[in-house]
Coordinates of C-alpha atoms in Angstrom, one line a residue:
M687 CA 0.0 0.0 -0.1
R688 CA 2.9 2.3 0.7
N689 CA 4.3 1.9 -2.8
L690 CA 0.8 2.6 -4.4
L691 CA 0.4 5.8 -2.3
N692 CA 3.8 7.0 -3.1
R693 CA 3.1 6.4 -6.8
L694 CA -0.2 8.4 -6.7
T695 CA 1.1 11.3 -4.6
G696 CA 4.6 11.5 -6.1
N697 CA 5.9 10.8 -2.5
N698 CA 5.6 14.4 -1.6
A699 CA 1.8 15.3 -1.8
G700 CA 2.2 16.7 1.9
P701 CA 4.5 16.6 4.8
A702 CA 6.7 13.5 5.3
V703 CA 4.6 10.5 6.8
R704 CA 5.7 9.6 10.3
E705 CA 6.6 6.0 10.8
E706 CA 4.4 4.6 13.6
P707 CA 3.9 1.0 15.0
T708 CA 1.1 -1.1 13.7
V709 CA -2.3 -0.3 15.4
T710 CA -3.6 -3.0 17.7
P711 CA -6.4 -4.0 17.2
P712 CA -6.2 -3.5 13.3
L713 CA -8.3 -0.8 11.8
N714 CA -10.2 -3.2 9.7
N715 CA -10.9 -5.4 12.7
A716 CA -9.0 -8.3 10.9
T717 CA -8.9 -11.6 12.7
E718 CA -5.6 -13.3 13.4
G719 CA -3.6 -14.2 10.3
E720 CA -5.2 -11.5 8.1
P721 CA -3.4 -8.4 6.8
T722 CA -3.5 -5.3 9.0
V723 CA -3.4 -1.7 8.2
S724 CA -0.7 0.4 10.1
S725 CA -1.5 4.0 11.3
S726 CA 1.1 5.4 9.1
D727 CA -0.6 3.9 6.0
Y728 CA -3.9 5.1 7.2
N729 CA -2.6 8.6 7.7
S730 CA -1.2 8.5 4.2
M731 CA -4.6 7.4 2.8
M732 CA -6.3 10.1 4.7
E733 CA -3.8 12.7 3.3
L734 CA -4.4 11.3 -0.2
F735 CA -8.1 11.9 -0.1
Q736 CA -7.7 15.1 1.8
V737 CA -9.9 14.0 4.8
N738 CA -7.2 14.1 7.5
P739 CA -8.5 16.5 10.2
S740 CA -6.4 19.2 11.7
F741 CA -5.5 19.2 15.4
A742 CA -8.3 21.6 16.0
G743 CA -10.9 19.3 14.6
P744 CA -12.0 20.6 11.2
V745 CA -10.9 18.9 8.0
V746 CA -8.7 21.4 6.0
T747 CA -9.0 20.8 2.1
P748 CA -8.6 23.6 -0.6
E749 CA -12.4 23.8 -0.6
T750 CA -12.7 24.3 3.2
A751 CA -9.6 26.6 3.3
M752 CA -11.2 29.0 1.0
R753 CA -14.1 29.5 3.4
V754 CA -11.7 31.3 5.7
T755 CA -11.7 34.9 4.5
A756 CA -7.8 35.1 5.2
V757 CA -7.2 32.4 2.8
Y758 CA -9.5 33.7 0.3
A759 CA -8.1 37.1 0.4
S760 CA -4.6 35.8 0.2
V761 CA -5.2 33.6 -2.8
R762 CA -7.4 36.3 -4.5
I763 CA -4.6 39.0 -4.2
L764 CA -1.7 36.8 -5.4
A765 CA -3.6 35.2 -8.2
G766 CA -5.3 38.4 -9.2
A767 CA -2.1 40.3 -9.3
V768 CA -0.5 37.8 -11.7
G769 CA -3.8 37.6 -13.7
T770 CA -3.7 41.4 -14.5
M771 CA -0.1 41.6 -15.3
P772 CA 0.9 41.9 -18.9
V773 CA 3.4 39.3 -20.5
H774 CA 5.7 40.7 -23.0
I775 CA 7.8 38.8 -25.6
Y776 CA 11.3 40.0 -26.3
E777 CA 14.1 39.1 -28.5
R778 CA 17.8 39.1 -27.4
T779 CA 20.0 41.5 -29.5
A780 CA 23.6 42.5 -29.5
T781 CA 22.8 45.6 -27.6
G782 CA 20.3 44.0 -25.1
K783 CA 16.7 43.2 -25.9
R784 CA 13.8 44.5 -27.9
R785 CA 10.2 43.9 -27.7
V786 CA 8.6 41.9 -30.5
D787 CA 5.3 40.9 -31.8
H788 CA 4.8 37.2 -31.4
D789 CA 1.8 34.9 -31.9
I790 CA 2.0 33.6 -28.4
W791 CA 1.3 37.1 -27.1
W792 CA -2.4 36.7 -27.7
I793 CA -2.6 33.4 -25.8
L794 CA -0.6 34.7 -22.8
N795 CA -2.4 38.0 -22.6
Q796 CA -6.0 37.7 -24.1
E797 CA -7.3 34.3 -24.7
A798 CA -5.6 31.2 -23.5
S799 CA -8.3 28.8 -24.8
P800 CA -11.9 28.9 -26.0
Q801 CA -12.9 28.3 -22.3
F802 CA -10.5 30.6 -20.6
T803 CA -9.3 34.1 -20.9
S804 CA -5.6 34.6 -20.2
A805 CA -6.4 36.4 -16.9
S806 CA -8.6 33.5 -15.7
M807 CA -5.9 31.0 -16.8
W808 CA -3.2 32.7 -14.7
E809 CA -5.6 33.0 -11.7
F810 CA -6.4 29.3 -12.0
L811 CA -2.7 28.3 -12.2
L812 CA -1.8 30.5 -9.2
A813 CA -4.7 29.4 -7.0
S814 CA -4.0 25.7 -7.8
M815 CA -0.3 26.1 -6.9
L816 CA -1.2 27.8 -3.6
L817 CA -4.0 25.5 -2.7
R818 CA -2.8 22.1 -4.1
G819 CA 1.0 22.6 -4.7
D820 CA 1.1 22.6 -8.5
G821 CA -0.5 24.8 -11.3
L822 CA -0.8 22.7 -14.5
G823 CA -1.6 23.9 -18.0
W824 CA -1.7 21.8 -21.2
F825 CA 0.1 23.2 -24.1
K826 CA -2.0 22.3 -27.0
R827 CA 0.1 22.3 -30.2
N828 CA -0.7 22.2 -34.1
R829 CA 1.0 20.0 -36.5
L830 CA 4.0 22.4 -36.7
G831 CA 4.6 22.1 -32.9
E832 CA 3.4 25.7 -32.2
V833 CA 1.3 26.2 -29.1
N834 CA -2.3 27.5 -30.2
E835 CA -3.9 27.3 -26.8
I836 CA -3.3 26.6 -23.1
E837 CA -5.9 24.5 -21.1
P838 CA -5.6 24.5 -17.4
L839 CA -5.4 21.0 -15.7
P840 CA -7.2 20.3 -12.4
R841 CA -4.4 19.2 -10.0
N842 CA -6.8 16.8 -8.2
H843 CA -7.6 15.1 -11.5
T844 CA -3.9 14.7 -12.6
I845 CA -1.4 12.2 -11.5
I846 CA 2.2 13.0 -12.0
E847 CA 4.7 10.1 -12.4
K848 CA 8.4 10.0 -13.3
R849 CA 9.5 7.5 -16.2
D850 CA 13.0 7.2 -17.4
G851 CA 13.9 10.6 -16.2
R852 CA 10.8 12.3 -17.7
L853 CA 7.5 13.4 -16.1
R854 CA 4.2 12.2 -17.4
Y855 CA 1.0 13.8 -16.6
N856 CA -1.9 11.5 -16.5
A857 CA -5.0 13.7 -16.6
S858 CA -8.7 12.9 -16.4
L859 CA -10.3 15.0 -18.9
D860 CA -13.7 15.3 -20.7
I861 CA -12.3 13.3 -23.5
G862 CA -11.1 10.6 -21.1
F863 CA -7.9 9.7 -19.3
K864 CA -5.0 11.2 -21.2
G865 CA -1.2 10.9 -20.6
I866 CA 0.7 14.1 -21.6
D867 CA 4.5 14.4 -21.8
Q868 CA 6.3 17.0 -19.7
D869 CA 7.2 19.2 -22.8
D870 CA 3.5 19.8 -23.4
V871 CA 2.6 20.8 -19.9
F872 CA 3.1 24.2 -18.1
H873 CA 4.0 23.2 -14.5
L874 CA 4.1 26.0 -12.0
P875 CA 5.5 24.4 -8.7
N876 CA 5.4 25.7 -5.1
V877 CA 8.3 25.9 -2.7
G878 CA 9.4 22.3 -1.9
F879 CA 9.4 21.0 -5.4
D880 CA 11.3 17.8 -5.7
G881 CA 11.3 17.3 -9.5
V882 CA 7.9 15.6 -9.6
S883 CA 5.4 17.6 -7.6
S884 CA 5.2 20.0 -4.6
P885 CA 3.3 20.5 -1.4
S886 CA 0.7 23.1 -1.1
V887 CA 0.7 26.1 1.2
I888 CA -2.1 24.7 3.3
G889 CA -0.5 21.4 3.4
L890 CA 3.0 22.5 4.2
A891 CA 2.5 25.5 6.6
A892 CA -1.0 26.7 7.2
K893 CA -3.0 23.4 7.9
Q894 CA -3.2 23.8 11.6
G895 CA -3.6 27.6 11.4
I896 CA -6.6 27.2 9.0
G897 CA -8.0 24.5 11.0
L898 CA -8.0 26.7 14.0
A899 CA -9.6 29.5 12.3
L900 CA -12.3 27.1 10.9
A901 CA -12.9 25.9 14.6
A902 CA -13.0 29.5 16.0
E903 CA -15.3 30.7 13.3
E904 CA -17.7 27.8 13.9
Y905 CA -17.6 28.3 17.6
S906 CA -18.5 32.0 17.2
A907 CA -21.3 31.2 14.6
R908 CA -22.9 28.6 17.0
F909 CA -22.5 31.0 19.9
F910 CA -24.7 33.6 18.2
S911 CA -27.1 31.1 16.5
N912 CA -27.9 29.7 19.9
G913 CA -28.6 33.1 21.2
A914 CA -25.7 35.3 22.4
R915 CA -25.7 36.5 25.9
P916 CA -27.7 39.7 26.4
D917 CA -26.2 43.1 27.1
H918 CA -28.2 43.4 30.4
V919 CA -29.9 41.1 33.0
I920 CA -32.5 42.0 35.5
T921 CA -32.5 40.2 39.0
M922 CA -35.0 40.3 41.7
D923 CA -34.9 39.4 45.4
K924 CA -37.9 37.2 45.2
T925 CA -38.8 34.4 42.8
P926 CA -41.3 35.9 40.3
T927 CA -43.9 34.0 38.2
Q928 CA -43.3 33.5 34.5
D929 CA -46.0 36.0 33.9
Q930 CA -44.2 38.5 36.0
I931 CA -40.9 37.9 34.2
D932 CA -42.5 38.4 30.8
R933 CA -44.3 41.6 31.8
I934 CA -41.1 43.1 33.2
R935 CA -39.0 42.2 30.2
D936 CA -41.7 43.5 27.7
N937 CA -42.1 46.8 29.6
W938 CA -38.4 47.3 29.7
L939 CA -37.9 46.8 26.0
K940 CA -41.0 48.9 25.3
R941 CA -39.7 51.8 27.2
H942 CA -36.0 51.6 26.3
T943 CA -35.8 50.4 22.7
G944 CA -35.1 52.9 19.9
T945 CA -33.2 56.2 19.7
A946 CA -36.1 58.3 21.1
N947 CA -36.0 56.3 24.3
A948 CA -32.2 56.0 24.6
H949 CA -31.9 58.4 27.5
L950 CA -35.0 57.7 29.6
P951 CA -34.4 56.7 33.1
G952 CA -35.1 53.1 34.0
M953 CA -37.6 52.3 36.7
L954 CA -37.8 49.0 38.4
V955 CA -39.9 48.0 41.4
G956 CA -40.1 45.1 43.9
G957 CA -36.3 45.0 44.5
A958 CA -35.4 44.4 40.9
K959 CA -31.9 45.4 39.7
V960 CA -30.3 45.7 36.3
H961 CA -26.8 44.4 35.8
Q962 CA -24.7 45.1 32.6
I963 CA -22.9 41.9 31.3
T964 CA -19.3 42.6 30.1
M965 CA -17.1 40.5 27.7
S966 CA -15.5 37.7 29.6
S967 CA -11.7 37.0 29.4
E968 CA -12.5 33.9 27.3
D969 CA -14.4 35.8 24.8
A970 CA -11.8 38.4 24.4
Q971 CA -9.2 35.6 24.0
L972 CA -11.2 34.1 21.3
M973 CA -11.4 37.4 19.4
E974 CA -7.5 37.8 19.8
A975 CA -7.1 34.3 18.5
R976 CA -9.2 34.9 15.5
Q977 CA -7.3 38.1 14.7
F978 CA -4.0 36.3 15.2
Q979 CA -5.0 33.5 12.8
V980 CA -5.6 36.2 10.0
T981 CA -1.9 37.4 10.5
D982 CA -0.6 33.8 10.7
I983 CA -2.4 32.7 7.6
A984 CA -1.2 35.8 5.6
R985 CA 2.4 35.0 6.8
A986 CA 2.1 31.5 5.4
F987 CA 1.1 32.9 1.9
G988 CA 3.9 35.4 2.0
L989 CA 1.7 38.5 2.4
P990 CA 1.8 41.2 5.0
G991 CA -1.3 41.4 7.2
W992 CA -2.4 44.9 6.0
M993 CA -2.8 43.6 2.5
I994 CA -5.8 41.3 3.6
N995 CA -7.2 44.2 5.9
A996 CA -5.7 42.8 9.2
N997 CA -5.8 45.7 11.6
E998 CA -2.1 46.4 11.6
K999 CA -0.9 49.9 12.7
S1000 CA 2.1 49.9 10.6
T1001 CA 4.1 48.2 8.1
S1002 CA 7.9 47.8 7.6
W1003 CA 7.5 47.9 3.7
G1004 CA 7.6 51.7 3.5
S1005 CA 5.0 54.5 4.1
G1006 CA 3.9 55.2 0.6
L1007 CA 1.5 53.1 -1.6
E1008 CA 4.2 52.8 -4.3
Q1009 CA 6.8 51.7 -1.7
M1010 CA 4.4 49.0 -0.3
G1011 CA 3.5 47.9 -3.9
L1012 CA 7.2 47.4 -4.6
G1013 CA 7.7 45.4 -1.5
F1014 CA 4.7 43.2 -2.5
I1015 CA 6.2 42.5 -6.0
I1016 CA 9.8 41.8 -4.7
Y1017 CA 9.0 39.7 -1.6
S1018 CA 5.6 38.0 -2.5
L1019 CA 5.2 38.0 -6.3
Q1020 CA 8.7 37.8 -7.7
P1021 CA 9.5 34.1 -6.7
H1022 CA 6.2 33.0 -8.4
L1023 CA 6.8 35.1 -11.5
T1024 CA 10.5 33.8 -11.8
R1025 CA 9.3 30.2 -11.7
A1026 CA 6.5 30.9 -14.2
V1027 CA 8.6 32.8 -16.9
Q1028 CA 11.5 30.1 -16.7
E1029 CA 8.9 27.4 -17.3
L1030 CA 7.3 29.3 -20.2
N1031 CA 10.7 30.1 -21.9
R1032 CA 12.0 26.5 -21.7
K1033 CA 8.8 25.0 -23.2
L1034 CA 7.4 27.7 -25.4
F1035 CA 10.2 28.9 -27.5
R1036 CA 12.4 26.6 -29.6
D1037 CA 14.6 29.5 -30.6
R1038 CA 16.4 30.8 -27.4
R1039 CA 16.6 34.3 -28.9
Y1040 CA 13.1 34.8 -27.6
F1041 CA 11.8 34.9 -24.1
A1042 CA 8.8 36.1 -22.0
E1043 CA 8.7 38.6 -19.1
F1044 CA 6.0 39.8 -16.8
N1045 CA 5.6 43.6 -17.0
V1046 CA 5.7 44.4 -13.3
S1047 CA 5.5 48.1 -13.9
A1048 CA 1.8 47.7 -14.6
L1049 CA 1.4 47.3 -10.8
L1050 CA 3.6 50.2 -10.0
R1051 CA 1.8 53.1 -11.8
G1052 CA 2.0 56.0 -9.4
D1053 CA -0.1 59.2 -9.5
A1054 CA 0.0 61.6 -12.4
K1055 CA 2.7 63.9 -10.9
T1056 CA 4.9 60.8 -10.1
R1057 CA 4.6 59.5 -13.6
S1058 CA 5.2 62.9 -15.1
D1059 CA 8.5 63.4 -13.2
Y1060 CA 9.7 59.9 -14.3
Y1061 CA 8.8 60.3 -17.9
K1062 CA 10.6 63.7 -17.9
A1063 CA 13.7 62.2 -16.7
A1064 CA 13.3 59.2 -19.1
L1065 CA 13.0 61.5 -22.0
G1066 CA 16.2 63.4 -21.0
G1067 CA 14.6 66.5 -19.6
T1068 CA 17.4 66.8 -17.1
Q1069 CA 19.9 67.4 -20.0
N1070 CA 21.1 63.8 -19.6
P1071 CA 20.8 61.1 -22.5
G1072 CA 17.2 59.9 -22.7
F1073 CA 16.6 56.2 -22.1
M1074 CA 13.0 56.2 -23.5
T1075 CA 11.5 57.5 -26.6
P1076 CA 8.4 59.6 -26.9
N1077 CA 6.5 56.7 -28.4
E1078 CA 7.6 54.4 -25.6
V1079 CA 6.3 56.9 -23.0
R1080 CA 3.0 57.3 -25.0
G1081 CA 2.6 53.6 -25.2
K1082 CA 2.8 53.2 -21.4
E1083 CA -0.1 55.7 -21.2
N1084 CA -2.1 53.8 -23.9
L1085 CA -1.8 56.7 -26.4
P1086 CA -0.9 56.0 -30.1
P1087 CA 2.6 56.6 -31.4
I1088 CA 3.4 59.8 -33.2
E1089 CA 5.6 60.4 -36.4
G1090 CA 9.3 60.9 -35.4
G1091 CA 8.7 59.6 -31.8
D1092 CA 11.0 56.6 -32.0
Q1093 CA 14.4 58.6 -31.6
L1094 CA 16.2 58.9 -28.2
Y1095 CA 17.2 62.4 -27.1
T1096 CA 20.8 63.4 -26.8
P1097 CA 22.2 66.3 -24.7
E1098 CA 23.5 68.0 -27.9
G1099 CA 19.9 68.6 -28.9
K1100 CA 20.0 66.3 -31.8
S1101 CA 18.1 63.0 -32.4
N1102 CA 20.4 59.9 -32.2
A1103 CA 20.1 58.7 -35.7
D1104 CA 22.1 55.5 -34.8
A1105 CA 19.7 54.7 -32.0
Q1106 CA 17.5 51.7 -32.7
A1107 CA 13.9 52.6 -33.2
A1108 CA 11.4 50.9 -30.7
P1109 CA 9.8 47.9 -32.3
A1110 CA 6.1 47.8 -33.0
F1111 CA 4.2 45.7 -30.5
P1112 CA 0.5 44.5 -30.0
G1113 CA -2.1 46.4 -28.1
Q1114 CA -1.5 46.7 -24.4
R1115 CA -3.7 45.1 -21.7

């Protein structure tokens, strides 16, 4: 059974399985002489089918994890950021690189397949990688070997195995069960990739934190659904009848409910007294625990708490929105983007002159004044050689090119005739 589980899971679908002694009596209540199931095999099977509960009680799966708002927000922000980021195609030249028009641009930026837009495809791949460990996409090629669409593959419907040093992806599709070679699969792994598959964030680092968040949320929901404690309680020296209790409560609500009655003095007779109920220390600790789980889950996904609306008073990523956005790109997004473009480049382009890059500047557009100052320096407004042409600046602002706008400025006041003109490129996203 261990060999079967290792083959199905790639021997790394989750944390390493602990070796434990055989359970006595056997889990299948087998009689003497019949095969038994060890607790380690049982735990492996539970992990395989994602029904192994957390220490807090709730079972943590990709579906149940997304019910936690901190998990949903973390996945939404990371996947959405990549989904809205343009992917440009470049050609290596003797002087650096130049942007080119390539057929694959449309697939990576507009329509990945008849069922998926490119943004939806990138969101699917990132979410699958975060929640299930690997984001998989099938490169469908024409007879010339050119990719004409990318179809996302559900990770839970795909078994990855290694044969003779190559990976084979056995996917359950609408057309049936299909084996796909590694050259035809976009494989976006998570941290911990061993050459076959990788563990998910929730399986590797956040399972117990998400389980605790689910348990705390369920406890709070049941607390209020069963009738949360009132703000006030009325006590009496003598034991009243049920009719007296109902009349006292109804009269109190009638005279002190609503803004018009907010400041009316309360009047009680017969030794009745009103006591205000404050939050107990246990309730306060529950609220603190739920708040801590938000930060803990964000930490597992590589996000600062403020990005998912945790009540943090400060951030160490800078004070301005642009600085915090830069920190998000460098520390949260860049590792995922690097793995993605390296996978694209080694499997999409037969000619190594071409390569793809994510345009991270799309997430760093500052205000109008900041952009104006940057463009002024880029065009050479400080009497230094310009490093951008007017048409490149206009392109970043989604404006059409102008005639004569492809020349770099030189301090002598002349256009650099030897400068390479900026290449034409398809419409921006």
